[in-house]
Amino acid sequence: MNTPTVSHTSAGSIEATDIQFLPGVGPARKKILSTELGINTYGDMLMNFPYKYVDRSRVYTVRELTGEMPFVQICGRILSFETFDMGPRKERVVAHFSDGTGVMDLTWFNGGQYAKKTYRIGTQYVVFGRPTVFNGRVNVVHPDIDPADTMELSSMGMQPYYSTTEVMKKKGITSRVMERLTKTLVEKLREQLPETLPEFMTARLHLMGRDEALRTIHYPKDARQLERARVRLKFEELFYVQLNIVRYAADHRRKYRGYVFTHVGDKFNTFFHRHLPFTLTEAQKRVIREIRRDTASGRQMNRLLQGDVGSGKTLVALMSMLIALDNGYQACIMAPTEILAEQHLATIRDFLGTMDIRVELLTGIVKGKRRKEVLEALSDGRIDILVGTHAVIEDTVRFARLGMVVVDEQHRFGVAQRARLWSKSDNPPHVLVMTATPIPRTLAMTLYGDLDVSVIDELPPGRKPIVTSHVFDNRMASLYDGIRRQIRQGRQVYIVFPLIEESEKMDLKNLEDGYETLREVFPEFSMSKVHGRMKPKEKEVEMQKFVSGETQILVATTVIEVGVNVPNASVMVILDAQRFGLSQLHQLRGRVGRGADQSFCILVTTYKLSEDTRKRIDIMCDTNDGFRIAEADLKLRGPGDLEGTQQSGMAFDLKIADIARDGQIVQMARDEAQAVIDDDPMCEKTAYAMLWNRLREMKKTNINWAAIS
Ligand code: ADP
Ligand code: MG
């Protein structure tokens, strides 16, 4: 991890000792350790955990290797190098490696030249990696290689590996050096390191003590001890995150009273009985009940509504706002973009029909006289529902009696912004945040732990699940055939090309070429083409042709990801699907399946796929369930990458726990934190003094943590 973090240790303890005083460090190395890894103290060094371990207790022979083994080490010599050309500026370097029992390959897809320069033919090396077997030949891709004479093989047990950066490597601070320094430190620590969890907790949960865990994590005797140490450290990390969130939520609840919406009246009922064009799904009904309960409770509602694309969140939002109106309050709904705000305005006006409810728009483009009018009507209470972008929470916007705020697309609207909303008045409105990007439970619990969560897990009836299939790009002819059949039946088709910024030029050319090819393949049909580089006007003209049915095929980049609604389009073809992330694929697929016809999504990929890509494609073919997809996405990519986690103000930086994989520990940490708060809501019992002190200390040194409280 590259981000410099702050020390987690209290002044005065041995852990607060300046790292410079560790034998082997000194001022020069201290500076590097500090800037590269944020290591300033002994404590920081202890918290710099290995990213993997090698079982050095056993050396395998080439002959006994199979494709089903974990990481192993083999000791032998390189016989020769071979280089294979793999297209422009790409090559594969293979070293033939033998220990006398057989020959295997070591392969580099990049960095091959470096390997050739660094490793000598005939020198004895210890190679570490995961063997695979192809055509009877054992292969290790991108192995770790160490000269054999530097290793005390059998005595090493589990060897820790530490992350290093380019700068560190240049200065000779390798993983091995980090290992030695850490070993020196651990041996130097004569006294027990202080415990940071109360004894009743460690005892009940059978957690390893902190001292033992920190020593074990750097020098595990065996895999079982290592696992126990990791669980302990992960729990501790997650527990304090949860304690912070839960305490914050409890505080918030105590401080702010909510408006009490005592009754459901005319507006809600008239809408429900006379204007609702369909029956609500069970999931919609349940969520509306949850919202009614919240808003009648006297507590301020903070609810996160998760529901897949097309699950009918807008309607839930509208009906919640009607409850506010029925109780004499105004409501507003915020969308992340102007286009979406305008769509909401149109949808809501359409739903309400002739009902006597004034709905107005306020976005950045509502200016001058019009803006003044809206602002006046709003502060007079003449506007019932305001639809807009973030413009609606600016200071100049004054409501007469704002009772309910709906935020669409939660992930662009983090904890900090919500906090600002609350601080706008003594009695803050009820808040409903909606997200179409499903967030796995464990992540939601951590990111939005202060929100109650509702889920719409059911689509409106009559939608046929989209059938998704995978096609290799050497099978285009039959794909074209299928497309032709669909269009002849009156359907329309999306064909999506990837376009990423790094290779934009090439991608655009790809799209242009592809477009020409498609014109030759389908001379009988007409096509539209849109991409992000076109002028908005042109784009709109092309889109409009497709919307009106004048063109049958829309060739596009991912610009169509949000906001396009053409129910007659029933086929989504995604080319080079291996280049898209899971959530993007899911969003794209969500463009079809909006009408009554059976819809199809076809993922076209190259023949060779990496393991991860294959998993992504398989999941897409397997399920339409956005939650399962989000869950898988989290597992494949890790939470740091997950769309939205950046903006949402992930208020911590996890060193060892992994929200995707450690769901059970997240839950355990949450339960324990909740139990503590329930028992000591004012944070004053001496039994928990240690927890409150530590939390306070952590918040002092972690800017992000401080920001949400
Ligand atoms: P999202 O959750 O993605 O915001 P929308 O609220 O836009 O979904 O709803 C998608 C479509 O489904 C809209 O056209 C909406 O009118 C329709 N819809 C919503 N609820 C129902 C329902 N209970 N039965 C039938 N159609 C519904
Ligand atoms: Mg929506």
XYZ file of C-alpha atoms in Angstrom, residues 39-626:
588
model
C 6.402 3.636 8.303
C 7.577 6.089 10.943
C 7.556 4.076 14.133
C 8.108 0.596 15.471
C 4.349 0.239 15.586
C 4.005 1.084 11.898
C 6.609 -1.526 11.085
C 4.668 -4.125 13.048
C 1.518 -3.166 11.206
C 3.222 -3.554 7.846
C 1.956 -7.053 7.233
C 3.384 -9.548 4.767
C 1.247 -9.898 1.645
C 2.041 -13.578 1.291
C 4.034 -16.433 2.767
C 6.084 -19.143 1.208
C 6.246 -22.523 2.764
C 9.989 -22.895 2.841
C 9.877 -26.044 4.861
C 9.613 -28.256 1.820
C 11.357 -28.301 -1.545
C 9.522 -30.101 -4.337
C 11.115 -31.928 -7.239
C 10.065 -31.207 -10.804
C 8.960 -34.793 -11.187
C 6.375 -34.622 -8.419
C 4.737 -31.387 -9.606
C 1.142 -31.483 -10.783
C -1.312 -28.838 -11.896
C -3.285 -29.080 -8.654
C -0.675 -27.739 -6.266
C -0.597 -24.482 -4.343
C 2.517 -22.317 -4.418
C 5.616 -24.481 -4.131
C 9.360 -24.094 -4.325
C 11.743 -26.014 -6.515
C 15.518 -25.854 -6.447
C 17.435 -26.210 -9.704
C 19.218 -24.563 -12.638
C 18.194 -22.719 -15.783
C 19.266 -24.697 -18.872
C 18.422 -22.120 -21.533
C 16.180 -19.200 -22.467
C 13.832 -19.033 -25.409
C 11.929 -16.012 -26.745
C 8.631 -16.188 -28.635
C 7.234 -13.361 -30.679
C 3.635 -12.552 -29.827
C 2.715 -9.710 -32.105
C 3.783 -6.085 -32.068
C 5.951 -5.261 -29.066
C 4.897 -8.382 -27.260
C 6.971 -11.393 -26.478
C 7.025 -14.348 -24.217
C 10.267 -15.417 -22.590
C 10.612 -18.991 -21.402
C 13.401 -20.416 -19.258
C 13.880 -24.169 -19.294
C 14.598 -25.192 -15.747
C 15.735 -28.501 -14.289
C 16.614 -30.074 -10.961
C 17.755 -33.374 -12.386
C 14.392 -35.085 -11.933
C 12.781 -33.408 -14.942
C 12.542 -30.221 -16.963
C 9.954 -27.494 -16.524
C 9.305 -24.041 -17.936
C 9.391 -20.644 -16.287
C 7.431 -18.116 -18.313
C 7.335 -14.321 -18.483
C 4.728 -12.467 -20.514
C 6.343 -9.233 -19.524
C 9.633 -8.400 -17.913
C 11.195 -11.294 -19.847
C 14.183 -9.256 -20.925
C 14.838 -8.314 -17.316
C 14.695 -11.975 -16.318
C 17.131 -12.909 -19.068
C 19.573 -10.307 -17.859
C 19.205 -11.094 -14.185
C 19.210 -14.870 -13.978
C 22.209 -16.890 -15.132
C 22.218 -20.176 -16.904
C 23.770 -22.826 -14.667
C 23.409 -20.987 -11.353
C 21.380 -22.719 -8.699
C 18.116 -20.959 -7.909
C 15.110 -21.470 -5.728
C 12.008 -20.907 -7.780
C 8.670 -20.193 -6.195
C 5.258 -20.164 -7.850
C 2.127 -22.044 -8.721
C 2.671 -24.822 -11.219
C 0.326 -25.400 -14.134
C 0.523 -28.292 -16.537
C -0.042 -28.047 -20.258
C 0.591 -30.902 -22.685
C 2.418 -32.792 -19.976
C 4.842 -29.946 -19.381
C 4.994 -28.135 -16.040
C 5.063 -24.380 -16.185
C 5.310 -21.556 -13.652
C 4.300 -18.126 -14.877
C 6.127 -15.130 -13.432
C 7.973 -17.063 -10.719
C 9.795 -15.607 -7.740
C 13.457 -16.493 -8.057
C 16.193 -16.337 -5.431
C 19.798 -17.505 -5.577
C 19.878 -20.794 -3.675
C 22.919 -19.887 -1.620
C 21.108 -17.029 0.122
C 18.406 -19.296 1.457
C 18.503 -21.459 4.516
C 15.845 -23.622 3.090
C 14.733 -26.171 5.589
C 14.981 -23.943 8.663
C 12.834 -21.148 7.370
C 9.309 -22.476 7.799
C 6.813 -19.969 6.487
C 8.688 -17.112 4.912
C 6.920 -13.721 4.851
C 6.945 -11.514 1.762
C 6.563 -7.749 2.105
C 5.410 -5.226 -0.456
C 8.070 -2.927 -1.774
C 7.988 -0.056 -4.221
C 10.231 0.790 -7.172
C 11.995 3.442 -5.098
C 12.651 0.955 -2.319
C 13.993 -1.651 -4.709
C 16.346 0.896 -6.242
C 17.753 1.601 -2.810
C 18.142 -2.076 -2.102
C 15.238 -2.369 0.314
C 13.809 -5.619 -0.948
C 11.232 -7.862 0.626
C 14.116 -9.803 2.097
C 15.506 -6.680 3.748
C 12.087 -5.816 5.138
C 11.888 -9.335 6.472
C 15.207 -8.959 8.279
C 14.317 -5.566 9.710
C 10.990 -6.832 10.960
C 12.658 -9.845 12.495
C 15.134 -7.603 14.298
C 12.261 -5.538 15.616
C 10.173 -8.444 16.828
C 13.161 -9.929 18.630
C 13.890 -6.567 20.208
C 10.418 -6.324 21.713
C 10.967 -8.005 25.039
C 7.794 -6.866 26.726
C 4.346 -7.898 25.717
C 2.708 -5.536 23.280
C -0.388 -3.951 24.817
C -3.776 -5.522 24.193
C -6.335 -3.412 22.312
C -9.464 -5.496 22.769
C -11.140 -6.131 26.123
C -10.473 -9.488 27.613
C -14.111 -10.512 27.769
C -14.221 -10.144 24.005
C -11.032 -11.980 23.100
C -11.945 -14.746 25.519
C -15.491 -15.204 24.298
C -14.530 -15.098 20.617
C -11.423 -17.233 21.150
C -9.218 -14.612 19.593
C -5.462 -14.698 19.808
C -3.924 -11.972 21.977
C -2.508 -8.936 20.183
C 1.084 -9.595 21.175
C 1.000 -13.144 19.912
C -0.900 -12.177 16.768
C 1.561 -9.478 15.773
C 4.530 -11.749 16.291
C 2.866 -14.644 14.524
C 1.787 -12.636 11.506
C 5.452 -11.940 10.738
C 6.766 -15.361 11.767
C 4.059 -17.991 11.610
C 5.094 -21.399 12.803
C 2.541 -23.011 10.587
C -0.515 -22.252 8.506
C -2.926 -22.784 11.395
C -1.235 -20.288 13.686
C -1.037 -17.844 10.820
C -4.749 -18.139 10.212
C -5.540 -17.459 13.866
C -3.288 -14.419 13.873
C -4.945 -13.080 10.757
C -8.436 -13.550 12.123
C -7.484 -11.697 15.272
C -5.964 -8.758 13.404
C -8.771 -8.585 10.873
C -11.345 -8.625 13.609
C -9.612 -5.846 15.476
C -9.426 -3.722 12.364
C -13.041 -4.247 11.391
C -14.279 -3.941 14.941
C -12.980 -0.400 15.343
C -14.376 0.600 11.962
C -17.774 -0.742 12.996
C -17.557 0.746 16.468
C -16.973 4.128 14.900
C -19.905 3.762 12.527
C -22.321 2.394 15.086
C -21.395 4.994 17.657
C -21.834 7.718 15.059
C -25.245 6.405 14.067
C -26.370 6.174 17.688
C -25.172 9.692 18.358
C -26.924 10.980 15.329
C -30.161 9.353 16.344
C -29.988 10.849 19.769
C -29.190 14.324 18.533
C -31.763 14.630 15.793
C -35.444 14.072 16.172
C -37.318 13.281 13.021
C -40.506 14.847 11.764
C -43.397 12.599 12.599
C -45.576 11.773 9.640
C -48.628 10.660 11.506
C -50.985 9.926 8.708
C -51.279 8.669 5.211
C -53.759 10.938 3.554
C -55.465 12.105 0.413
C -52.523 12.458 -1.875
C -51.051 9.063 -1.162
C -54.448 7.384 -1.295
C -55.714 9.157 -4.387
C -52.536 8.268 -6.181
C -52.619 4.698 -4.985
C -56.249 4.076 -5.866
C -56.763 6.222 -8.928
C -53.464 6.967 -10.620
C -51.180 4.017 -10.082
C -51.039 2.402 -13.520
C -50.135 -1.062 -12.231
C -50.066 -2.995 -9.008
C -46.990 -2.668 -6.846
C -44.646 -5.596 -6.541
C -44.443 -7.237 -3.133
C -40.950 -5.809 -2.737
C -42.159 -2.290 -3.462
C -44.972 -2.692 -0.943
C -42.595 -3.928 1.712
C -40.207 -1.040 1.205
C -43.025 1.514 1.323
C -44.188 -0.053 4.589
C -40.652 0.235 5.969
C -40.540 3.887 4.999
C -43.931 4.569 6.541
C -42.832 2.953 9.757
C -39.611 5.007 9.833
C -41.280 8.310 9.138
C -43.942 7.735 11.779
C -41.463 6.745 14.465
C -40.172 10.125 15.573
C -36.708 9.115 14.505
C -35.126 10.734 11.509
C -35.076 8.231 8.674
C -31.791 7.445 6.964
C -32.545 4.643 4.620
C -30.602 3.162 1.751
C -32.786 1.638 -0.931
C -31.045 -0.850 -3.131
C -32.701 -2.188 -6.230
C -31.484 -3.429 -9.533
C -31.951 -1.464 -12.735
C -35.637 -1.426 -13.598
C -36.877 -2.625 -10.242
C -39.130 0.412 -9.822
C -37.352 2.613 -7.316
C -38.727 5.855 -8.741
C -42.241 4.883 -7.827
C -41.214 4.067 -4.274
C -39.555 7.465 -4.088
C -42.657 9.192 -5.362
C -44.968 7.450 -2.923
C -42.630 8.276 -0.040
C -42.701 11.905 -1.074
C -46.498 11.825 -1.165
C -46.509 10.788 2.494
C -44.478 13.908 3.274
C -46.944 16.020 1.284
C -49.873 14.478 3.119
C -48.366 15.647 6.377
C -47.917 19.193 5.187
C -44.279 18.984 4.146
C -42.402 19.484 0.903
C -40.175 16.886 -0.676
C -37.302 16.876 -3.083
C -35.514 14.341 -5.218
C -31.936 14.690 -6.384
C -30.381 12.963 -9.371
C -26.696 12.818 -10.254
C -27.053 14.439 -13.686
C -29.278 16.992 -15.371
C -30.540 14.480 -17.894
C -31.629 12.100 -15.165
C -33.235 14.967 -13.249
C -35.228 15.911 -16.325
C -36.252 12.302 -16.773
C -37.461 12.164 -13.187
C -39.454 15.335 -13.674
C -41.171 13.913 -16.746
C -41.826 10.550 -15.071
C -43.239 12.084 -11.906
C -45.487 14.549 -13.717
C -46.677 11.718 -15.874
C -47.447 9.496 -12.873
C -49.302 12.262 -11.038
C -51.365 13.208 -14.071
C -54.154 15.562 -13.081
C -53.475 15.510 -9.358
C -53.108 18.940 -7.793
C -49.446 18.694 -6.936
C -46.869 21.199 -8.095
C -43.619 19.660 -9.261
C -40.736 21.842 -10.457
C -37.213 21.412 -11.739
C -34.084 23.027 -10.350
C -30.740 22.284 -11.972
C -27.713 24.277 -13.015
C -29.377 25.235 -16.289
C -32.432 26.728 -14.630
C -31.239 30.322 -14.515
C -32.245 33.960 -14.225
C -35.894 34.822 -13.895
C -37.039 31.235 -13.967
C -34.688 30.309 -11.161
C -35.885 33.222 -9.090
C -39.467 32.135 -9.568
C -38.708 28.586 -8.527
C -36.773 29.693 -5.465
C -39.583 32.004 -4.393
C -42.295 29.444 -4.878
C -40.193 27.001 -2.948
C -39.670 29.208 0.080
C -43.375 30.161 0.012
C -44.281 26.515 0.095
C -46.114 26.684 -3.226
C -43.937 23.983 -4.743
C -44.675 20.524 -3.376
C -41.959 18.469 -4.995
C -38.655 19.794 -6.235
C -36.705 17.701 -8.708
C -33.086 18.543 -9.331
C -29.405 17.909 -9.149
C -27.060 18.771 -6.306
C -28.110 22.346 -7.016
C -31.015 21.775 -4.655
C -28.816 21.567 -1.566
C -27.012 24.823 -2.223
C -27.313 27.416 0.486
C -29.465 29.753 -1.595
C -32.189 27.149 -1.847
C -34.694 27.547 0.963
C -37.665 25.338 1.484
C -40.680 26.331 3.525
C -41.003 22.923 5.169
C -38.732 20.283 3.707
C -39.733 16.927 5.115
C -38.260 14.341 2.810
C -35.196 14.159 0.592
C -34.663 11.409 -1.933
C -31.181 10.959 -3.340
C -30.951 8.867 -6.493
C -27.660 7.095 -7.212
C -26.181 6.970 -3.773
C -22.657 6.165 -4.785
C -21.944 9.686 -5.901
C -23.273 11.087 -2.707
C -21.139 10.090 0.217
C -21.388 10.198 3.946
C -19.827 13.638 4.074
C -22.420 15.221 1.772
C -25.214 13.635 3.688
C -23.732 15.064 6.842
C -23.938 18.498 5.241
C -27.581 17.942 4.498
C -28.256 17.133 8.119
C -26.432 20.145 9.366
C -28.612 22.442 7.270
C -31.247 22.617 9.980
C -31.928 21.579 13.529
C -34.566 19.184 12.443
C -33.305 17.484 9.339
C -35.621 15.913 6.760
C -36.012 12.205 6.337
C -33.515 10.901 3.828
C -33.975 8.088 1.356
C -30.964 7.234 -0.765
C -31.434 4.976 -3.749
C -28.814 3.062 -5.623
C -29.010 1.003 -8.781
C -25.507 -0.267 -8.322
C -26.184 -3.084 -5.931
C -23.757 -3.059 -3.073
C -22.990 -6.352 -1.385
C -24.183 -6.536 2.185
C -20.803 -6.626 3.829
C -19.674 -3.599 1.894
C -22.891 -1.705 2.556
C -22.518 -2.452 6.235
C -19.115 -0.875 6.210
C -19.606 1.972 3.776
C -23.084 2.992 4.806
C -23.194 1.398 8.192
C -25.153 4.324 9.538
C -28.031 3.710 7.145
C -30.850 1.235 7.411
C -31.081 -0.808 4.277
C -34.115 -1.735 2.187
C -33.904 -3.950 -0.817
C -36.166 -4.331 -3.835
C -35.288 -7.827 -4.851
C -38.027 -8.383 -7.373
C -38.674 -6.991 -10.824
C -42.130 -5.894 -11.982
C -44.054 -8.837 -13.429
C -44.038 -9.758 -17.072
C -40.379 -9.107 -17.673
C -38.732 -12.065 -19.305
C -35.248 -12.703 -17.978
C -32.634 -11.745 -20.523
C -30.876 -14.723 -22.067
C -27.141 -14.147 -22.071
C -24.661 -16.129 -24.126
C -20.998 -16.128 -24.886
C -19.623 -16.262 -28.417
C -16.020 -16.316 -29.596
C -15.139 -13.751 -32.228
C -14.364 -16.417 -34.798
C -18.081 -17.228 -34.891
C -19.354 -13.900 -36.127
C -21.223 -15.300 -39.138
C -23.772 -17.168 -37.076
C -24.078 -14.186 -34.762
C -24.903 -11.952 -37.735
C -27.479 -14.509 -38.774
C -29.158 -14.339 -35.406
C -29.194 -10.551 -35.491
C -30.761 -10.611 -38.950
C -33.538 -12.919 -37.747
C -34.343 -10.670 -34.808
C -34.499 -7.529 -36.917
C -36.730 -9.270 -39.450
C -39.103 -9.940 -36.566
C -39.219 -6.212 -35.989
C -36.715 -5.941 -33.143
C -33.831 -3.504 -32.774
C -30.250 -4.240 -31.837
C -27.450 -2.558 -29.898
C -23.881 -3.334 -30.866
C -21.396 -1.994 -28.325
C -17.708 -1.412 -28.893
C -15.304 -0.856 -26.021
C -13.773 2.541 -25.691
C -11.336 3.281 -22.987
C -9.398 6.471 -22.629
C -5.940 4.959 -22.666
C -6.419 3.500 -26.095
C -9.058 5.880 -27.314
C -7.614 6.488 -30.767
C -7.365 2.821 -31.560
C -10.760 2.118 -30.090
C -12.404 4.823 -32.159
C -10.798 3.454 -35.270
C -12.044 0.039 -34.255
C -15.532 1.395 -33.978
C -15.346 3.132 -37.356
C -14.001 -0.004 -39.029
C -16.559 -2.114 -37.255
C -19.310 0.193 -38.382
C -18.218 -0.116 -42.018
C -18.042 -3.885 -41.713
C -21.527 -4.012 -40.268
C -22.841 -1.893 -43.117
C -21.478 -4.417 -45.542
C -22.898 -7.303 -43.544
C -26.331 -5.706 -43.206
C -26.911 -3.671 -46.373
C -30.661 -4.145 -45.943
C -30.832 -2.384 -42.554
C -30.099 1.156 -41.466
C -27.835 2.033 -38.596
C -27.123 4.771 -36.088
C -23.775 5.422 -34.536
C -22.990 7.214 -31.276
C -19.886 7.713 -29.226
C -18.668 10.111 -26.577
C -16.569 12.146 -28.988
C -19.527 13.320 -31.030
C -21.124 16.704 -30.506
C -24.175 16.435 -28.225
C -26.432 17.603 -31.048
C -25.204 14.965 -33.512
C -25.446 12.332 -30.839
C -29.013 13.257 -30.106
C -30.008 13.120 -33.779
C -28.512 9.647 -34.143
C -30.091 8.448 -30.899
C -33.441 9.842 -31.889
C -33.362 7.856 -35.138
C -32.921 4.695 -33.144
C -35.545 5.628 -30.553
C -38.099 6.333 -33.281
C -37.323 3.038 -34.997
C -35.974 4.633 -38.152
C -32.715 2.727 -37.678
C -32.590 -0.898 -36.606
C -29.051 -1.102 -35.328
C -27.323 1.221 -32.905
C -23.547 1.001 -32.999
C -22.240 2.623 -29.872
C -19.676 2.878 -27.135
C -20.613 2.754 -23.475
C -22.225 6.189 -23.716
C -25.490 4.268 -23.802
C -24.861 2.826 -20.357
C -27.252 5.130 -18.569
C -30.587 6.583 -19.401
C -31.471 5.019 -22.722
C -34.867 3.418 -22.864
C -35.946 1.720 -26.097
C -38.337 -1.105 -25.223
C -38.305 -2.467 -28.767
C -34.558 -3.104 -28.629
C -34.182 -6.712 -27.608
C -30.631 -7.628 -28.519
C -27.463 -6.327 -26.886
C -24.242 -7.417 -28.533
C -21.103 -6.489 -26.601
C -17.919 -6.811 -28.612
C -14.576 -7.421 -26.947
C -16.549 -8.144 -23.816
C -13.338 -9.267 -22.117
C -12.414 -5.607 -21.837
C -15.434 -4.627 -19.759
C -15.838 -4.878 -16.021
C -18.698 -6.858 -14.535
C -20.799 -3.966 -13.378
C -20.404 -2.292 -16.734
C -21.532 -5.435 -18.527
C -24.517 -5.640 -16.224
C -25.459 -2.007 -16.798
C -25.170 -2.439 -20.551
C -27.300 -5.538 -20.479
C -29.896 -3.559 -18.554
C -30.623 -1.585 -21.748
C -32.554 -4.574 -23.132
C -35.295 -6.604 -21.512
C -37.501 -3.528 -21.177
C -40.287 -4.655 -23.466
C -42.553 -7.673 -23.657
C -40.298 -9.666 -26.009
C -37.621 -12.146 -25.118
C -34.331 -10.266 -24.997
C -30.812 -11.451 -25.603
C -27.385 -10.332 -24.569
C -24.425 -11.699 -26.493
C -20.922 -11.338 -25.125
C -18.330 -11.624 -27.848
C -14.743 -12.266 -26.786
C -11.420 -13.310 -28.157
C -10.646 -16.989 -27.917
C -7.919 -16.677 -25.321
C -9.252 -15.503 -21.994
C -7.649 -14.997 -18.636
C -9.071 -16.881 -15.701
C -10.722 -13.773 -14.273
C -12.295 -12.840 -17.575
C -13.686 -16.307 -17.967
C -15.239 -16.009 -14.519
C -16.772 -12.671 -15.395
C -18.298 -14.030 -18.574
C -19.578 -17.146 -16.801
C -21.290 -15.112 -14.112
C -22.962 -12.925 -16.714
C -24.276 -15.969 -18.577
C -25.354 -17.503 -15.313
C -27.400 -14.783 -13.698
C -29.321 -11.557 -14.179
C -29.199 -10.860 -10.486
C -27.375 -7.595 -9.895
